[in-house]
Short mmCIF file of C-alpha atoms and ligand atoms in Angstrom, two decimals:
data_model
loop_
_atom_site.label_atom_id
_atom_site.label_comp_id
_atom_site.label_asym_id
_atom_site.label_seq_id
_atom_site.Cartn_x
_atom_site.Cartn_y
_atom_site.Cartn_z
CA MET I 70 2.54 88.53 -31.89
CA ASP I 71 -0.79 86.81 -31.31
CA PRO I 72 -2.57 86.35 -34.67
CA VAL I 73 -6.08 86.09 -33.27
CA SER I 74 -7.63 89.52 -33.72
CA PRO I 75 -9.04 90.35 -37.18
CA ALA I 76 -6.80 93.46 -37.35
CA VAL I 77 -3.60 91.46 -36.70
CA VAL I 78 -4.64 88.76 -39.21
CA LYS I 79 -5.24 91.37 -41.92
CA GLU I 80 -1.99 93.20 -41.14
CA LEU I 81 0.08 89.97 -41.22
CA ILE I 82 -1.47 88.82 -44.48
CA SER I 83 -0.92 92.14 -46.20
CA ARG I 84 2.63 92.74 -44.91
CA HIS I 85 3.75 89.25 -46.00
CA GLY I 86 1.93 89.61 -49.35
CA PHE I 87 0.17 86.34 -48.50
CA ARG I 88 -2.68 85.15 -50.73
CA ILE I 89 -5.33 83.03 -49.01
CA LYS I 90 -5.84 79.72 -50.82
CA LYS I 91 -9.35 78.37 -50.80
CA SER I 92 -8.01 75.17 -52.37
CA LEU I 93 -6.07 74.47 -49.14
CA GLY I 94 -9.10 75.13 -46.94
CA GLN I 95 -7.56 78.26 -45.45
CA ASN I 96 -10.02 79.81 -42.99
CA PHE I 97 -8.23 81.43 -40.08
CA LEU I 98 -9.67 81.49 -36.54
CA ILE I 99 -10.13 84.96 -35.05
CA ASP I 100 -11.84 84.12 -31.76
CA GLY I 101 -9.75 83.67 -28.62
CA ASN I 102 -12.61 82.03 -26.77
CA ILE I 103 -12.94 79.24 -29.36
CA ILE I 104 -9.18 78.72 -29.23
CA ARG I 105 -9.29 78.43 -25.42
CA LYS I 106 -12.06 75.84 -25.69
CA ILE I 107 -10.12 73.77 -28.25
CA VAL I 108 -7.01 73.82 -26.04
CA ALA I 109 -9.14 72.80 -23.03
CA ALA I 110 -10.38 69.80 -25.05
CA VAL I 111 -6.80 68.80 -25.93
CA GLU I 112 -5.73 69.12 -22.24
CA PRO I 113 -2.02 69.48 -23.05
CA SER I 114 0.42 69.09 -20.17
CA PRO I 115 4.14 69.91 -19.96
CA ALA I 116 4.84 66.19 -20.54
CA ASP I 117 2.92 66.21 -23.83
CA THR I 118 3.97 66.51 -27.43
CA VAL I 119 1.14 67.91 -29.52
CA VAL I 120 1.16 67.67 -33.29
CA GLU I 121 -0.82 70.49 -34.87
CA ILE I 122 -1.90 69.93 -38.44
CA GLY I 123 -2.35 73.07 -40.53
CA PRO I 124 -1.24 75.81 -38.10
CA GLY I 125 -2.02 78.55 -40.63
CA LEU I 126 -0.97 81.86 -39.04
CA GLY I 127 -0.44 80.16 -35.67
CA ALA I 128 -3.56 81.22 -33.74
CA LEU I 129 -4.04 77.85 -32.08
CA THR I 130 -0.32 76.98 -32.05
CA ARG I 131 0.58 79.71 -29.57
CA SER I 132 -2.05 78.63 -27.05
CA LEU I 133 -1.08 74.96 -27.40
CA ALA I 134 2.58 75.88 -26.87
CA ALA I 135 1.73 77.75 -23.66
CA ARG I 136 0.57 74.48 -22.06
CA ALA I 137 2.29 71.61 -23.92
CA GLY I 138 5.90 70.50 -23.57
CA GLN I 139 6.38 70.60 -27.33
CA VAL I 140 4.32 71.49 -30.40
CA LEU I 141 5.14 70.15 -33.86
CA ALA I 142 3.27 72.32 -36.33
CA VAL I 143 2.90 70.67 -39.75
CA GLU I 144 1.92 73.09 -42.52
CA ILE I 145 1.75 72.35 -46.26
CA ASP I 146 1.78 75.94 -47.51
CA ARG I 147 5.37 77.15 -47.95
CA ASN I 148 4.20 80.76 -48.01
CA LEU I 149 2.94 80.46 -44.43
CA ILE I 150 6.30 79.38 -43.01
CA PRO I 151 7.79 82.92 -42.73
CA VAL I 152 4.54 84.16 -41.19
CA LEU I 153 4.63 81.35 -38.63
CA GLU I 154 8.28 82.03 -37.87
CA GLU I 155 7.26 85.57 -36.99
CA THR I 156 4.18 84.67 -34.91
CA MET I 157 6.10 81.96 -33.02
CA THR I 158 8.94 84.28 -32.04
CA GLY I 159 9.99 83.62 -28.46
CA LEU I 160 8.35 80.20 -28.27
CA ASP I 161 11.20 77.74 -28.30
CA ASN I 162 9.01 74.66 -27.81
CA VAL I 163 7.38 75.03 -31.26
CA HIS I 164 8.90 73.34 -34.28
CA ILE I 165 7.46 74.36 -37.66
CA ILE I 166 7.57 71.61 -40.28
CA GLU I 167 6.67 72.12 -43.93
CA SER I 168 4.94 68.90 -45.01
CA ASP I 169 1.74 67.43 -46.44
CA ALA I 170 -0.08 65.88 -43.48
CA LEU I 171 -1.54 63.15 -45.67
CA LYS I 172 1.95 61.96 -46.54
CA THR I 173 3.50 62.41 -43.10
CA ASP I 174 4.35 59.54 -40.78
CA PHE I 175 3.65 61.31 -37.50
CA ASP I 176 4.83 58.45 -35.25
CA SER I 177 8.30 58.65 -36.82
CA LEU I 178 8.25 62.45 -36.80
CA VAL I 179 7.46 62.61 -33.08
CA LYS I 180 10.05 59.97 -32.25
CA ALA I 181 12.72 61.86 -34.18
CA GLU I 182 11.77 65.26 -32.75
CA ARG I 183 11.33 64.22 -29.16
CA GLY I 184 14.77 62.75 -28.85
CA HIS I 185 15.31 60.98 -25.59
CA THR I 186 12.51 62.27 -23.40
CA SER I 187 11.65 59.62 -20.87
CA SER I 188 8.71 59.19 -18.55
CA PRO I 189 9.33 60.56 -15.04
CA PHE I 190 7.40 57.54 -13.68
CA THR I 191 8.81 54.58 -15.58
CA GLY I 192 11.93 55.89 -17.28
CA ASP I 193 10.64 54.41 -20.57
CA VAL I 194 10.86 56.51 -23.72
CA VAL I 195 7.48 58.23 -24.09
CA THR I 196 6.03 57.68 -27.52
CA GLN I 197 2.38 58.72 -27.14
CA TYR I 198 1.27 62.12 -28.38
CA LYS I 199 -1.81 64.21 -29.12
CA VAL I 200 -3.04 65.73 -32.36
CA ALA I 201 -4.94 69.01 -32.70
CA ALA I 202 -6.22 70.58 -35.90
CA ASN I 203 -8.64 73.01 -37.37
CA LEU I 204 -8.84 70.75 -40.38
CA PRO I 205 -8.84 71.90 -43.98
CA TYR I 206 -12.22 70.62 -45.16
CA TYR I 207 -10.98 69.08 -48.38
CA ILE I 208 -8.98 66.38 -46.58
CA THR I 209 -11.05 65.81 -43.43
CA THR I 210 -12.05 62.18 -43.92
CA PRO I 211 -8.81 60.88 -45.51
CA LEU I 212 -6.75 62.67 -42.86
CA ILE I 213 -8.76 61.30 -39.91
CA MET I 214 -8.43 57.80 -41.42
CA HIS I 215 -4.71 58.33 -42.08
CA LEU I 216 -4.22 59.25 -38.41
CA LEU I 217 -6.27 56.38 -37.02
CA GLU I 218 -5.20 53.59 -39.37
CA LYS I 219 -1.52 54.26 -39.76
CA HIS I 220 -0.43 55.56 -36.36
CA SER I 221 -0.26 53.58 -33.15
CA SER I 222 1.15 56.24 -30.82
CA ILE I 223 -1.62 58.85 -30.97
CA ASN I 224 -3.76 58.84 -27.84
CA ARG I 225 -6.05 61.80 -28.54
CA ILE I 226 -7.18 63.73 -31.61
CA VAL I 227 -9.09 67.00 -31.24
CA VAL I 228 -10.28 68.28 -34.58
CA MET I 229 -12.52 71.00 -35.89
CA VAL I 230 -14.57 69.66 -38.80
CA GLN I 231 -17.64 70.72 -40.75
CA GLU I 232 -20.66 70.28 -38.50
CA GLU I 233 -22.13 67.75 -40.90
CA VAL I 234 -18.97 65.59 -40.61
CA ALA I 235 -19.17 65.82 -36.80
CA ARG I 236 -22.76 64.56 -36.98
CA ARG I 237 -21.64 61.65 -39.18
CA ILE I 238 -18.92 60.71 -36.69
CA MET I 239 -21.41 60.77 -33.79
CA ALA I 240 -24.35 59.12 -35.63
CA ARG I 241 -26.51 56.25 -34.34
CA PRO I 242 -27.46 53.25 -36.56
CA ASP I 243 -30.50 53.68 -38.79
CA THR I 244 -30.11 57.43 -39.23
CA PRO I 245 -29.20 59.24 -42.47
CA GLU I 246 -25.81 60.35 -41.03
CA TYR I 247 -24.74 56.82 -40.02
CA GLY I 248 -22.17 55.44 -42.43
CA ALA I 249 -18.71 54.04 -43.12
CA LEU I 250 -17.06 57.06 -41.43
CA THR I 251 -19.09 56.51 -38.22
CA LEU I 252 -18.06 52.88 -38.03
CA ALA I 253 -14.42 53.43 -38.95
CA VAL I 254 -13.87 56.22 -36.40
CA ASN I 255 -15.76 54.44 -33.61
CA PHE I 256 -13.82 51.24 -34.32
CA TYR I 257 -10.62 53.04 -33.31
CA ALA I 258 -11.74 55.72 -30.86
CA HIS I 259 -14.21 56.90 -28.22
CA THR I 260 -15.91 59.89 -29.80
CA GLU I 261 -17.25 63.06 -28.24
CA MET I 262 -18.84 66.14 -29.76
CA VAL I 263 -17.26 68.97 -27.77
CA PHE I 264 -18.92 72.16 -29.10
CA ARG I 265 -20.30 73.86 -32.19
CA VAL I 266 -18.45 76.68 -33.93
CA PRO I 267 -20.31 79.32 -35.94
CA ARG I 268 -18.92 80.30 -39.34
CA THR I 269 -18.57 83.90 -38.14
CA VAL I 270 -15.31 83.26 -36.23
CA PHE I 271 -13.11 82.83 -39.30
CA ILE I 272 -11.42 84.99 -41.91
CA PRO I 273 -12.45 84.34 -44.63
CA ARG I 274 -15.87 83.12 -43.53
CA PRO I 275 -16.63 79.52 -44.66
CA GLU I 276 -20.02 78.56 -46.09
CA VAL I 277 -20.97 76.20 -43.26
CA ASP I 278 -20.74 75.94 -39.48
CA SER I 279 -18.19 73.68 -37.82
CA ALA I 280 -17.86 71.58 -34.69
CA VAL I 281 -15.01 70.33 -32.55
CA VAL I 282 -14.86 66.59 -31.89
CA ARG I 283 -12.56 64.70 -29.59
CA LEU I 284 -11.40 61.19 -30.47
CA ASP I 285 -9.79 59.32 -27.59
CA VAL I 286 -7.99 56.45 -29.23
CA ARG I 287 -8.85 53.04 -27.74
CA ASP I 288 -6.11 50.70 -26.52
CA THR I 289 -7.76 47.98 -28.59
CA PRO I 290 -10.45 48.43 -31.27
CA ALA I 291 -14.08 48.59 -30.12
CA VAL I 292 -14.73 45.13 -31.56
CA SER I 293 -12.25 42.36 -32.18
CA VAL I 294 -12.22 41.02 -35.73
CA LYS I 295 -10.15 38.22 -37.22
CA ASP I 296 -9.38 40.20 -40.37
CA LYS I 297 -9.59 44.01 -40.37
CA LYS I 298 -9.55 44.15 -44.17
CA VAL I 299 -12.65 41.94 -44.41
CA PHE I 300 -14.43 44.03 -41.77
CA PHE I 301 -13.75 47.30 -43.60
CA ALA I 302 -14.61 45.79 -47.00
CA LEU I 303 -18.00 44.74 -45.61
CA VAL I 304 -18.57 48.18 -44.06
CA ARG I 305 -17.77 49.90 -47.37
CA ALA I 306 -19.99 47.49 -49.33
CA GLY I 307 -22.82 47.98 -46.84
CA PHE I 308 -22.92 51.72 -47.47
CA GLN I 309 -21.93 52.00 -51.13
CA GLN I 310 -25.55 51.68 -52.19
CA ARG I 311 -27.54 52.42 -49.09
CA ARG I 312 -30.88 51.17 -50.45
CA LYS I 313 -29.58 47.68 -51.26
CA THR I 314 -30.11 44.80 -48.87
CA LEU I 315 -26.88 43.55 -47.33
CA LEU I 316 -27.20 40.27 -49.22
CA ASN I 317 -27.18 42.13 -52.54
CA ALA I 318 -24.51 44.58 -51.41
CA VAL I 319 -21.88 42.06 -50.27
CA GLY I 320 -21.72 40.25 -53.63
CA CYS I 321 -19.04 42.63 -54.87
CA ILE I 322 -16.58 41.62 -52.12
CA ASP I 323 -15.72 38.18 -53.41
CA LYS I 324 -16.88 37.00 -56.83
CA ARG I 325 -16.24 33.34 -55.93
CA ILE I 326 -18.96 33.39 -53.27
CA SER I 327 -22.50 32.75 -54.53
CA LYS I 328 -25.65 34.18 -52.97
CA GLU I 329 -26.38 30.79 -51.40
CA MET I 330 -22.94 30.73 -49.83
CA TRP I 331 -23.47 34.26 -48.47
CA LEU I 332 -26.82 33.12 -47.02
CA GLY I 333 -24.84 30.53 -45.02
CA VAL I 334 -22.52 33.30 -43.76
CA PHE I 335 -25.47 35.45 -42.68
CA GLN I 336 -27.03 32.50 -40.91
CA GLN I 337 -23.78 31.74 -39.12
CA ALA I 338 -23.56 35.38 -37.97
CA ASP I 339 -27.26 35.35 -36.99
CA ILE I 340 -27.99 38.41 -39.14
CA GLU I 341 -31.07 38.76 -41.31
CA PRO I 342 -29.78 39.09 -44.95
CA GLY I 343 -32.68 41.37 -45.92
CA ARG I 344 -31.43 44.15 -43.61
CA ARG I 345 -29.66 47.21 -45.00
CA GLY I 346 -26.09 48.06 -43.99
CA GLU I 347 -27.18 51.25 -42.26
CA THR I 348 -29.08 49.24 -39.62
CA LEU I 349 -26.08 47.20 -38.47
CA SER I 350 -24.07 48.07 -35.37
CA LEU I 351 -20.27 47.79 -35.15
CA GLY I 352 -20.68 44.47 -33.33
CA GLU I 353 -22.97 43.08 -36.02
CA PHE I 354 -20.58 44.05 -38.84
CA ALA I 355 -17.81 42.35 -36.84
CA ARG I 356 -19.89 39.16 -36.47
CA LEU I 357 -20.59 39.08 -40.20
CA ALA I 358 -16.92 39.70 -41.02
CA ASP I 359 -15.78 36.86 -38.76
CA ALA I 360 -18.41 34.43 -40.11
CA TYR I 361 -17.12 35.11 -43.64
CA THR I 362 -13.46 34.85 -42.56
CA ASN I 363 -14.13 31.57 -40.72
CA ALA I 364 -15.96 30.08 -43.69
CA TYR I 365 -13.75 31.16 -46.58
CA LEU I 366 -10.43 32.58 -45.48
CA LEU I 367 -9.11 30.39 -42.67
N1 SAM A 676 -5.01 76.43 -37.59
C1 SAM A 676 -5.27 77.68 -38.31
C2 SAM A 676 -6.42 78.41 -37.65
O1 SAM A 676 -7.18 77.74 -36.93
O2 SAM A 676 -6.55 79.61 -37.84
C3 SAM A 676 -5.55 77.45 -39.80
C4 SAM A 676 -6.67 76.47 -40.12
S1 SAM A 676 -7.08 76.38 -41.82
C5 SAM A 676 -8.76 75.79 -41.70
C6 SAM A 676 -6.28 74.92 -42.42
C7 SAM A 676 -4.76 74.97 -42.52
O3 SAM A 676 -4.28 73.69 -43.00
C8 SAM A 676 -4.20 75.98 -43.51
O4 SAM A 676 -3.14 76.66 -42.92
C9 SAM A 676 -3.72 75.13 -44.70
O5 SAM A 676 -2.66 75.74 -45.43
C10 SAM A 676 -3.29 73.88 -44.00
N2 SAM A 676 -3.30 72.66 -44.84
C11 SAM A 676 -4.11 72.38 -45.89
N3 SAM A 676 -3.85 71.17 -46.39
C12 SAM A 676 -2.83 70.65 -45.65
C13 SAM A 676 -2.09 69.43 -45.68
N4 SAM A 676 -2.37 68.49 -46.59
N5 SAM A 676 -1.11 69.23 -44.78
C14 SAM A 676 -0.82 70.19 -43.84
N6 SAM A 676 -1.48 71.38 -43.76
C15 SAM A 676 -2.48 71.60 -44.65
#
């Protein structure tokens, strides 16, 4: 049963006595065309494992399963599991897993689920996989960061997010949308805005429009830094109070370092200390992080 049409969605929900939970960001897709476009962005092949986060009633899951070798569908809501078991009938390459995505180690999950699949070209055990999700809005940023920071085997993430979040991911320096999320995501991945999604294609209808973004994970981060923690601490400090100059903003990072000492760091990095964090590129944040690391941590 394909849970894409509004009539099927309503029938499934009522027959299973399912109550939609706003608190879990449950807005179900009812547009086959949008689903086709998401799957096209994922580009699953029979050699691929795709992890789907938040399958809901399974609208996207079925289409992913038609093209991927294996789909691991990770859903937090226990009450959706029997619905998914029904909508996935006949698809033996889908494994439904009840789990909180924020607490799931997907690299280990894929390894355990994939068993001994090996590459037809090299014979090596294949560990890379793709992630697809129509993300519950309440965990968008922490989940994207969880995927990028804690997993080394993901090679592509295709996610539907609120349009405003998509704009933040794609933002250029010195714009209101540019911020810590922009820098963190671009540090790990090549980003692409794939298409916009109107709010009218969901049941229930959310309050804002969405967009699908594709993150192709880089083999190595966009900039090399001596200490990732320092880099991200500087990025966070630079945007915590956007109106502050960087010199005033970085003080909170290390209480032992005086303003004069920071001025030396800025000089070493060749960055004007009167600038605001929102004007710095990834490369400039990296330079500043390394100047500080060289001066005080090595
Ligand atoms: N993929 C479906 C679709 O497109 O119709 C449903 C998308 S709905 C926006 C988000 C889904 O994520 C819901 O099924 C919700 O229960 C699930 N979800 C919410 N929080 C979650 C979490 N922490 N871990 C896993 N799934 C979660």
